[in-house]
């Protein structure tokens, strides 16, 4: 059956009848008449919609950058019948797939297995002291790194194949804006009705610690090492630093974590960060708090990191994780009328518009929240908005995120800090994992489930889970936040017995308040 639907119509479809592209006033500012509504019929044949060319040509979309911000946008635009070109310089999937999320989480799959083996004796597994000594297992570093690289390239190939199957044109090479409606790739100029800039970010370097790719490393240079660093110094205790420190400690490196702040993960829930820091120390990691690194250099066959107070730390390798800077230089943005902020990021609104009509931006280059899921959502929202679909503007307060340490920290919604400062009027319950029956059986003792609920209505406002696989457990809390569920509704939901997720329903039960008698 063929269904004909008018663009800019009733508000049905994605976004649940929230804000519409035309209503936001976005694309109407440029020369994109299809978004103004009513001009064009969208024809649904099978499950693949197409824009007809009755009144207007297909929208020409050019996307610079093939990471999640770019490729997810391309899929949406292609689904809506646009002619889409993705220009990418380093490989589809972007840094997310090739150097950042996918490789790091693949490495962490192995380190997680090693950490689990650490707890094996307590579960009745004895090391085999026969031929190989007392270790339960050791890491085969070349094999691990080649698995990481193979998986990343396979994932990149999958993204390329998916885009090609959807009819997206792919151009290899650096692209730049030669005007608001033109993207230049080498000598070729591509015409665009809409441009999306999704060029990502790269690791920040310290002036006194320039990476050499051999011993002084950024997080993108780890996978070419032939070996595990025997003594790794990690500079920076944010999410990236903490994840790699945790992973290499479990893989068998001797790790020193240099943190300029009072504790690791200064931006995250303080209770959660303290659990992770305690686990780090218990497992033998040296955590140097209130220790700012000012330089790092090669010395002999190792490295020396110098701290602000003059102390030095020696290791075999140093990993620098001191933030990210946007890839916005040389893109012709200013000439195309796009303002940058002081950090070089592209300011965008909640539907991904930049200061130039018809140019949108998504992902790390906007600095909004450096997560693949946020980049992807910003990219999709940009296309829905530009092409006149119903859109729900980006809601950062509903973003679920995870720190993939051992144990993991996952969180969504309001923070403890917002509750503590009175910004959110919420009741809080925190259940230690050690009280959960399944956790006891599994030998998990570090972690907790914390739930925040609005004092007046019992509506779930957020939560923090610290546990193995917290990244999977947070979904229940995330659903509650997104769907405005109350603690009563969660409390009446069945959880499996025994299960870690049982702690989420138990926390909700503890937050239930007796009804008023009068
Ligand atoms: C170590 C590490 C681990 C991470 N783990 C996670 C995680 O587990 N979960 C999570 O949600 N987030 C994670 N992140 C963050 C995540 O990687 C980023 O938020 C995400 O990659 C942003 O996507 P993007 O599309 O904006 O940019 P990118 O993925 O960086 O892609 C941008 C693409 O644009 C290309 N490009 C740049 N300039 C040009 C140009 N001029 N012309 C053409 N192409 C260009 C680049 O080559 C790249 O391919 C991690 C980050 C790091 C550093």
Coordinates of C-alpha atoms and ligand atoms in Angstrom, one line a residue:
X1 CA 0.0 0.0 0.0
X2 CA 1.2 3.5 -0.8
X3 CA 0.6 6.2 1.8
X4 CA 1.0 9.9 0.8
X5 CA 1.8 12.3 3.6
X6 CA 2.4 16.0 3.3
X7 CA 5.6 17.4 4.8
X8 CA 5.1 19.9 7.5
X9 CA 1.7 18.3 8.2
X10 CA 0.0 17.3 11.4
X11 CA 2.9 16.7 13.7
X12 CA 2.6 13.0 13.7
X13 CA 5.8 10.9 13.5
X14 CA 9.0 11.3 15.4
X15 CA 9.2 13.6 18.4
X16 CA 5.7 12.9 19.6
X17 CA 4.1 16.1 18.2
X18 CA 6.7 18.3 19.9
X19 CA 8.5 21.1 18.1
X20 CA 8.4 21.1 14.3
X21 CA 11.2 22.3 12.0
X22 CA 9.2 25.0 10.4
X23 CA 7.8 26.3 13.6
X24 CA 11.4 26.7 15.0
X25 CA 12.0 29.0 12.0
X26 CA 15.2 27.2 11.1
X27 CA 15.4 26.2 7.5
X28 CA 12.9 28.7 6.4
X29 CA 15.6 31.3 6.9
X30 CA 17.7 29.8 4.1
X31 CA 16.8 28.6 0.6
X32 CA 15.2 25.3 1.7
X33 CA 11.5 25.6 0.6
X34 CA 10.6 22.0 1.3
X35 CA 10.8 22.7 5.0
X36 CA 8.3 25.5 4.9
X37 CA 5.6 22.9 4.7
X38 CA 2.9 22.0 2.2
X39 CA 5.0 22.0 -1.0
X40 CA 5.9 18.5 -1.2
X41 CA 4.5 15.1 -1.0
X42 CA 6.4 12.3 0.7
X43 CA 5.5 8.9 -0.8
X44 CA 5.8 5.9 1.4
X45 CA 6.4 2.8 -0.7
X46 CA 7.0 -0.3 1.4
X47 CA 8.9 0.9 4.4
X48 CA 11.2 3.4 2.6
X49 CA 9.8 6.9 2.3
X50 CA 10.9 9.1 -0.6
X51 CA 10.5 12.8 -1.4
X52 CA 8.7 13.3 -4.7
X53 CA 10.2 15.8 -7.1
X54 CA 6.8 17.2 -8.1
X55 CA 7.4 20.7 -6.8
X56 CA 10.9 20.8 -5.5
X57 CA 14.1 18.9 -6.2
X58 CA 15.4 16.5 -3.5
X59 CA 17.2 18.3 -0.8
X60 CA 21.0 18.2 -1.2
X61 CA 22.6 17.5 2.1
X62 CA 26.4 17.5 2.5
X63 CA 27.8 16.2 5.8
X64 CA 31.4 16.9 6.8
X65 CA 32.6 14.2 9.1
X66 CA 31.6 10.5 9.2
X67 CA 31.5 9.8 12.9
X68 CA 28.2 9.2 14.8
X69 CA 27.2 12.8 14.5
X70 CA 27.6 12.6 10.7
X71 CA 26.6 9.1 9.8
X72 CA 23.5 8.9 11.9
X73 CA 22.4 12.2 10.3
X74 CA 23.1 10.8 6.9
X75 CA 20.8 7.8 7.6
X76 CA 18.0 10.0 8.6
X77 CA 18.4 12.4 5.7
X78 CA 18.5 9.4 3.2
X79 CA 15.5 7.9 4.8
X80 CA 13.7 11.2 4.2
X81 CA 14.6 11.0 0.5
X82 CA 17.4 13.6 0.4
X83 CA 20.5 13.3 -1.8
X84 CA 23.2 12.9 0.9
X85 CA 26.9 13.1 0.6
X86 CA 29.2 12.3 3.5
X87 CA 32.7 13.8 3.3
X88 CA 35.2 12.1 5.7
X89 CA 38.9 12.3 5.9
X90 CA 39.8 9.3 8.2
X91 CA 37.3 6.5 7.8
X92 CA 33.6 6.1 8.4
X93 CA 32.5 5.7 11.9
X94 CA 34.8 8.5 12.8
X95 CA 37.1 8.6 15.8
X96 CA 34.3 7.0 17.7
X97 CA 34.7 3.7 15.8
X98 CA 38.3 3.9 14.8
X99 CA 40.2 5.3 17.8
X100 CA 37.9 6.1 20.7
X101 CA 34.8 4.3 21.9
X102 CA 35.0 1.1 20.0
X103 CA 38.7 0.4 20.6
X104 CA 38.6 1.4 24.2
X105 CA 35.6 -0.7 25.0
X106 CA 37.1 -3.6 23.1
X107 CA 40.2 -3.3 25.3
X108 CA 38.0 -3.0 28.3
X109 CA 36.2 -6.3 27.4
X110 CA 39.6 -8.0 27.9
X111 CA 40.5 -6.1 31.0
X112 CA 37.0 -6.8 32.5
X113 CA 37.7 -10.5 32.0
X114 CA 41.0 -10.2 33.8
X115 CA 39.4 -8.3 36.6
X116 CA 36.8 -11.0 36.9
X117 CA 39.5 -13.6 37.2
X118 CA 41.0 -11.7 40.0
X119 CA 37.9 -12.6 42.0
X120 CA 38.0 -16.2 40.9
X121 CA 39.8 -17.7 43.9
X122 CA 37.0 -16.3 46.2
X123 CA 34.5 -18.3 44.1
X124 CA 36.4 -21.5 44.5
X125 CA 38.6 -21.4 41.4
X126 CA 42.2 -22.3 42.2
X127 CA 45.2 -21.1 40.1
X128 CA 46.8 -24.0 38.2
X129 CA 50.2 -24.1 39.7
X130 CA 51.4 -26.7 37.2
X131 CA 53.4 -25.5 34.2
X132 CA 52.5 -21.8 34.0
X133 CA 53.1 -20.6 37.6
X134 CA 50.4 -19.2 39.8
X135 CA 48.7 -16.8 37.5
X136 CA 45.2 -17.6 36.4
X137 CA 45.9 -16.0 33.0
X138 CA 48.2 -13.5 31.4
X139 CA 47.4 -11.1 28.5
X140 CA 48.6 -11.7 25.0
X141 CA 49.2 -8.0 24.1
X142 CA 49.8 -8.3 20.3
X143 CA 46.7 -10.5 20.0
X144 CA 44.6 -8.1 22.1
X145 CA 45.7 -5.0 20.1
X146 CA 45.1 -6.8 16.8
X147 CA 41.6 -7.8 18.0
X148 CA 41.0 -4.1 18.9
X149 CA 42.2 -2.9 15.5
X150 CA 40.3 -5.6 13.5
X151 CA 37.1 -4.9 15.3
X152 CA 37.4 -1.2 14.8
X153 CA 38.0 -1.6 11.0
X154 CA 35.2 -4.1 10.7
X155 CA 32.8 -1.7 12.4
X156 CA 33.9 1.1 10.1
X157 CA 33.3 -1.1 7.1
X158 CA 29.8 -2.0 8.5
X159 CA 29.0 1.8 8.7
X160 CA 30.3 2.3 5.2
X161 CA 28.2 -0.6 3.8
X162 CA 25.1 0.6 5.6
X163 CA 25.5 4.1 4.2
X164 CA 26.1 2.8 0.7
X165 CA 23.0 0.6 1.0
X166 CA 20.9 3.7 1.8
X167 CA 22.2 5.4 -1.3
X168 CA 24.5 7.9 0.6
X169 CA 27.4 9.1 -1.5
X170 CA 30.8 8.9 0.3
X171 CA 33.7 11.2 -0.5
X172 CA 37.1 10.6 1.0
X173 CA 39.2 13.6 2.0
X174 CA 39.1 16.7 4.1
X175 CA 36.1 18.9 3.3
X176 CA 35.7 22.6 4.1
X177 CA 33.0 25.2 3.5
X178 CA 33.7 27.4 0.5
X179 CA 30.5 29.3 1.3
X180 CA 27.3 28.5 3.2
X181 CA 26.1 26.4 0.2
X182 CA 29.3 24.9 -1.0
X183 CA 31.6 22.2 0.4
X184 CA 35.0 21.8 -1.2
X185 CA 36.7 18.5 -1.2
X186 CA 40.1 18.8 -3.0
X187 CA 39.3 20.4 -6.4
X188 CA 35.6 19.4 -6.3
X189 CA 32.9 21.7 -5.1
X190 CA 29.7 20.2 -3.9
X191 CA 26.4 22.2 -3.9
X192 CA 24.4 21.9 -0.7
X193 CA 21.0 23.1 0.4
X194 CA 21.9 22.0 4.0
X195 CA 25.4 21.4 5.4
X196 CA 26.1 19.5 8.6
X197 CA 29.5 20.0 10.3
X198 CA 30.3 16.9 12.4
X199 CA 34.1 16.9 12.5
X200 CA 34.7 15.8 16.0
X201 CA 37.6 16.6 18.3
X202 CA 41.1 15.5 19.1
X203 CA 43.1 15.0 22.3
X204 CA 44.5 18.1 23.8
X205 CA 48.2 18.3 24.2
X206 CA 50.2 19.9 27.1
X207 CA 52.9 22.3 25.9
X208 CA 55.4 20.5 28.2
X209 CA 54.3 17.0 27.2
X210 CA 54.2 16.5 23.5
X211 CA 53.2 12.9 22.5
X212 CA 55.6 10.9 20.4
X213 CA 53.4 7.9 19.8
X214 CA 56.0 5.6 21.4
X215 CA 56.2 6.4 25.1
X216 CA 54.3 9.6 25.5
X217 CA 50.9 8.7 24.2
X218 CA 47.5 10.1 23.6
X219 CA 44.5 7.7 24.0
X220 CA 44.5 7.2 20.2
X221 CA 48.1 5.8 20.1
X222 CA 47.8 2.9 22.5
X223 CA 46.8 0.3 20.1
X224 CA 50.0 0.4 18.1
X225 CA 52.1 -0.6 21.0
X226 CA 53.5 -4.1 20.7
X227 CA 53.3 -4.7 24.5
X228 CA 51.5 -3.7 27.6
X229 CA 53.2 -0.8 29.2
X230 CA 54.9 -2.3 32.3
X231 CA 54.7 0.9 34.3
X232 CA 52.1 3.3 33.0
X233 CA 51.6 6.8 34.2
X234 CA 48.2 8.2 33.3
X235 CA 48.0 12.0 33.5
X236 CA 44.4 13.2 34.0
X237 CA 41.7 11.5 36.1
X238 CA 38.6 12.4 34.1
X239 CA 36.5 9.7 32.3
X240 CA 39.1 8.8 29.7
X241 CA 42.0 8.7 32.3
X242 CA 40.1 6.7 34.8
X243 CA 38.9 4.2 32.2
X244 CA 42.4 3.5 30.9
X245 CA 44.0 3.5 34.3
X246 CA 41.4 0.9 35.4
X247 CA 41.8 -1.2 32.2
X248 CA 45.6 -1.3 32.2
X249 CA 45.7 -2.1 36.0
X250 CA 43.5 -5.1 35.3
X251 CA 45.5 -6.1 32.3
X252 CA 48.7 -6.3 34.4
X253 CA 50.4 -2.9 34.1
X254 CA 51.6 -1.1 37.2
X255 CA 49.6 2.1 37.0
X256 CA 50.1 5.5 38.6
X257 CA 47.2 7.9 38.1
X258 CA 48.1 11.6 38.3
X259 CA 45.1 13.7 39.3
X260 CA 45.1 17.5 39.8
X261 CA 41.9 17.3 41.9
X262 CA 41.0 15.9 45.3
X263 CA 39.7 12.7 43.8
X264 CA 39.4 10.8 40.6
X265 CA 36.4 11.6 38.3
X266 CA 35.9 15.1 39.7
X267 CA 32.9 15.7 37.4
X268 CA 31.0 12.6 38.4
X269 CA 28.9 11.6 41.4
X270 CA 31.2 12.0 44.4
X271 CA 30.0 8.7 46.1
X272 CA 30.6 6.8 42.9
X273 CA 34.0 8.3 42.3
X274 CA 35.0 7.4 45.9
X275 CA 34.1 3.8 45.3
X276 CA 36.1 3.6 42.2
X277 CA 39.1 5.4 43.7
X278 CA 39.0 3.0 46.7
X279 CA 38.9 0.0 44.3
X280 CA 41.8 1.4 42.3
X281 CA 44.0 1.8 45.4
X282 CA 43.0 -1.6 46.8
X283 CA 44.1 -3.2 43.5
X284 CA 47.5 -1.6 43.8
X285 CA 47.2 1.5 41.7
X286 CA 49.0 4.6 42.9
X287 CA 46.6 7.5 42.8
X288 CA 48.3 10.9 43.2
X289 CA 45.6 13.4 44.2
X290 CA 46.1 17.2 44.1
X291 CA 49.1 16.6 41.8
X292 CA 49.2 18.6 38.6
X293 CA 51.5 17.4 35.9
X294 CA 53.4 20.2 34.2
X295 CA 55.7 18.2 31.8
X296 CA 56.5 14.8 30.6
X297 CA 59.6 13.7 28.7
X298 CA 61.5 10.6 27.6
X299 CA 64.3 9.7 29.9
X300 CA 66.4 6.7 28.8
X301 CA 64.0 3.8 28.0
X302 CA 61.3 5.3 30.1
X303 CA 59.4 8.6 30.8
X304 CA 59.5 11.1 33.6
X305 CA 56.5 13.2 34.6
X306 CA 57.2 16.3 36.6
X307 CA 54.5 17.7 38.9
X308 CA 53.8 21.3 39.8
X309 CA 55.4 21.0 43.2
X310 CA 58.7 19.6 41.7
X311 CA 58.1 15.9 42.4
X312 CA 58.8 13.5 39.6
X313 CA 57.2 10.2 38.7
X314 CA 59.0 7.6 36.6
X315 CA 57.4 5.0 34.3
X316 CA 57.8 3.1 31.1
X317 CA 55.0 5.0 29.3
X318 CA 52.9 8.0 29.9
X319 CA 49.3 8.4 28.7
X320 CA 48.1 11.9 28.5
X321 CA 44.3 12.4 29.0
X322 CA 43.9 16.1 29.5
X323 CA 40.8 16.9 27.5
X324 CA 39.8 17.3 23.9
X325 CA 39.9 20.2 21.4
X326 CA 37.5 20.6 18.5
X327 CA 38.4 19.9 14.9
X328 CA 37.2 23.3 13.6
X329 CA 40.3 24.9 12.2
X330 CA 40.7 25.3 8.5
X331 CA 37.0 24.4 7.8
X332 CA 36.1 27.8 6.4
X333 CA 33.5 28.3 9.2
X334 CA 34.1 32.0 9.9
X335 CA 34.0 32.9 6.2
X336 CA 30.6 31.0 6.0
X337 CA 29.2 33.2 8.8
X338 CA 29.6 30.6 11.6
X339 CA 30.8 32.0 14.9
X340 CA 33.0 29.9 17.2
X341 CA 33.3 30.2 20.9
X342 CA 36.5 30.9 22.8
X343 CA 37.4 27.2 22.9
X344 CA 36.9 26.9 19.1
X345 CA 33.7 24.9 19.5
X346 CA 30.7 25.7 17.3
X347 CA 27.8 27.0 19.4
X348 CA 24.5 25.3 18.5
X349 CA 21.0 25.5 19.8
X350 CA 18.9 22.5 20.9
X351 CA 18.0 21.6 17.3
X352 CA 21.7 21.8 16.2
X353 CA 21.5 25.1 14.3
X354 CA 24.7 27.2 14.1
X355 CA 24.7 31.0 13.6
X356 CA 24.5 30.5 9.8
X357 CA 21.2 29.7 8.1
X358 CA 21.3 26.2 6.6
X359 CA 24.5 25.1 8.4
X360 CA 24.0 22.7 11.3
X361 CA 26.6 21.2 13.5
X362 CA 26.6 18.0 15.7
X363 CA 28.9 16.1 18.0
X364 CA 32.1 16.8 19.7
X365 CA 32.9 19.9 17.5
X366 CA 30.0 21.6 19.3
X367 CA 31.3 20.7 22.7
X368 CA 27.8 20.1 24.0
X369 CA 28.4 16.7 25.7
X370 CA 31.2 14.6 24.3
X371 CA 29.3 11.3 23.9
X372 CA 28.7 9.3 20.8
X373 CA 25.0 9.0 21.7
X374 CA 24.7 12.8 22.0
X375 CA 26.5 13.3 18.7
X376 CA 24.2 10.9 17.0
X377 CA 21.1 12.5 18.4
X378 CA 22.3 16.0 17.5
X379 CA 22.9 14.8 14.0
X380 CA 19.5 13.2 13.7
X381 CA 17.7 16.2 15.2
X382 CA 19.5 18.5 12.7
X383 CA 18.2 16.5 9.8
X384 CA 14.6 16.1 11.1
X385 CA 14.6 19.9 11.8
X386 CA 16.1 20.9 8.4
X387 CA 13.7 18.6 6.5
X388 CA 10.6 19.8 8.3
X389 CA 10.0 16.8 10.5
X390 CA 8.6 16.9 14.0
X391 CA 11.6 17.2 16.4
X392 CA 12.1 17.0 20.1
X393 CA 14.9 19.4 20.9
X394 CA 17.9 17.8 22.6
X395 CA 17.4 17.2 26.3
X396 CA 20.7 16.8 28.1
X397 CA 19.1 16.1 31.4
X398 CA 17.9 12.8 30.0
X399 CA 21.2 11.6 28.7
X400 CA 22.4 8.3 30.2
X401 CA 26.1 7.9 30.4
X402 CA 28.7 5.4 31.7
X403 CA 32.2 5.5 33.0
X404 CA 33.6 2.1 31.9
X405 CA 35.9 1.6 34.9
X406 CA 35.8 -1.6 37.0
X407 CA 33.2 -1.4 38.5
X408 CA 31.3 0.8 36.0
X409 CA 29.5 4.0 37.0
X410 CA 26.3 4.8 35.1
X411 CA 24.0 7.7 35.7
X412 CA 21.0 9.6 34.3
X413 CA 19.0 12.6 35.3
X414 CA 19.6 15.0 38.2
X415 CA 22.8 14.9 40.1
X416 CA 23.5 14.5 43.8
X417 CA 25.0 18.0 43.6
X418 CA 21.7 19.5 42.3
X419 CA 19.8 17.7 45.1
X420 CA 22.3 18.9 47.7
X421 CA 22.2 22.5 46.6
X422 CA 18.4 22.5 46.6
X423 CA 18.2 23.0 42.9
X424 CA 16.2 19.7 42.7
X425 CA 13.8 19.0 45.6
X426 CA 14.3 15.3 45.7
X427 CA 14.5 12.4 48.2
X428 CA 17.5 10.1 47.8
X429 CA 18.0 6.4 48.6
X430 CA 21.4 4.7 48.3
X431 CA 21.5 0.9 48.5
X432 CA 25.0 -0.7 48.8
X433 CA 25.5 -3.5 46.3
X434 CA 26.8 -5.6 49.2
X435 CA 23.1 -6.0 50.4
X436 CA 22.0 -7.5 47.0
X437 CA 21.6 -11.3 47.0
X438 CA 22.9 -11.7 43.4
X439 CA 25.9 -9.5 44.1
X440 CA 26.8 -11.7 47.0
X441 CA 26.6 -14.8 44.9
X442 CA 28.7 -13.2 42.2
X443 CA 31.3 -12.0 44.7
X444 CA 30.6 -8.3 43.9
X445 CA 31.0 -6.0 46.9
X446 CA 31.8 -2.6 45.5
X447 CA 29.1 -0.3 44.4
X448 CA 25.5 0.8 45.0
X449 CA 22.2 1.9 43.4
X450 CA 21.1 5.4 44.1
X451 CA 17.7 6.8 43.1
X452 CA 16.4 10.3 43.2
X453 CA 12.7 11.0 43.3
X454 CA 10.7 14.3 43.4
X455 CA 9.7 14.9 47.0
X456 CA 6.1 16.0 46.1
X457 CA 5.1 13.5 43.5
X458 CA 7.5 10.6 43.8
X459 CA 8.5 11.0 40.1
X460 CA 11.9 9.5 39.4
X461 CA 14.4 12.3 38.6
X462 CA 17.5 10.3 38.1
X463 CA 19.9 7.7 39.5
X464 CA 23.4 6.4 39.8
X465 CA 24.4 2.8 39.5
X466 CA 27.9 1.6 40.5
X467 CA 28.3 -2.1 39.6
X468 CA 29.7 -4.5 37.1
X469 CA 27.5 -3.9 33.9
X470 CA 26.0 -0.7 35.4
X471 CA 25.9 0.5 31.7
X472 CA 23.2 -2.2 31.2
X473 CA 21.4 -1.7 34.5
X474 CA 20.8 2.1 34.1
X475 CA 18.2 1.5 31.3
X476 CA 15.4 0.9 33.8
X477 CA 16.2 4.3 35.6
X478 CA 16.6 6.0 32.2
X479 CA 13.2 4.7 31.1
X480 CA 11.6 6.0 34.3
X481 CA 13.1 9.4 33.8
X482 CA 12.1 9.7 30.2
X483 CA 8.6 8.4 30.8
X484 CA 8.1 10.4 34.0
X485 CA 7.4 7.2 36.0
X486 CA 7.0 7.4 39.8
X487 CA 8.7 5.3 42.4
X488 CA 5.4 3.6 43.1
X489 CA 5.3 2.5 39.4
X490 CA 8.9 1.2 39.6
X491 CA 8.2 -0.5 42.9
X492 CA 5.2 -2.4 41.4
X493 CA 7.4 -3.6 38.5
X494 CA 8.7 -7.2 38.7
X495 CA 12.5 -7.6 38.8
X496 CA 14.0 -11.0 38.5
X497 CA 15.1 -12.7 41.8
X498 CA 18.0 -12.8 42.3
X499 CA 19.3 -9.9 40.1
X500 CA 21.3 -6.7 40.4
X501 CA 18.3 -4.8 38.9
X502 CA 16.3 -5.9 42.0
X503 CA 18.2 -3.1 43.8
X504 CA 16.5 -0.6 41.5
X505 CA 13.0 -1.8 42.5
X506 CA 14.0 -2.0 46.1
X507 CA 15.4 1.6 46.1
X508 CA 12.0 2.7 44.6
X509 CA 10.1 0.8 47.3
X510 CA 12.2 2.6 50.0
X511 CA 11.3 5.9 48.4
X512 CA 7.5 5.3 48.5
X513 CA 5.7 7.6 50.8
X514 CA 2.6 6.7 52.8
X515 CA -0.5 8.4 51.4
X516 CA -1.9 11.3 53.5
X517 CA -4.7 10.2 55.8
X518 CA -6.7 13.3 55.5
Ligands
LIG1 C1 39.0 7.2 24.5 C2 37.6 7.6 24.3 C3 36.6 6.7 24.6 C4 35.3 7.1 24.4 N1 34.3 6.2 24.8 C5 33.0 6.6 24.6 C6 32.0 5.7 25.0 O1 32.2 4.6 25.5 N2 30.7 6.1 24.8 C7 30.4 7.4 24.3 O2 29.2 7.7 24.1 N3 31.4 8.2 23.9 C8 32.7 7.9 24.1 N4 33.7 8.7 23.7 C9 33.3 10.0 23.0 C10 33.0 9.7 21.6 O3 34.1 9.1 21.0 C11 32.7 11.1 20.9 O4 31.7 11.8 21.6 C12 32.2 10.8 19.4 O5 33.2 10.2 18.7 C13 31.8 12.1 18.8 O6 31.3 11.8 17.5 P1 31.5 12.9 16.3 O7 30.7 12.4 15.2 O8 31.2 14.2 16.8 O9 33.0 12.9 16.0 P2 34.1 11.7 15.6 O10 33.7 10.4 16.0 O11 35.4 12.3 16.1 O12 34.1 11.8 14.0 C14 34.4 12.9 13.3 C15 34.9 12.5 11.9 O13 35.1 13.7 11.1 C16 36.3 13.6 10.4 N5 36.8 14.9 10.0 C17 37.4 15.8 10.8 N6 37.6 16.9 10.0 C18 37.2 16.7 8.8 C19 37.2 17.4 7.6 N7 37.7 18.6 7.5 N8 36.7 16.8 6.5 C20 36.2 15.6 6.5 N9 36.2 14.8 7.6 C21 36.7 15.4 8.7 C22 37.2 12.8 11.3 O14 38.2 12.2 10.6 C23 36.3 11.8 11.9 O15 36.2 10.7 11.1 C24 35.0 8.4 23.9 C25 36.0 9.3 23.6 C26 37.3 8.9 23.8 C27 38.4 9.9 23.5

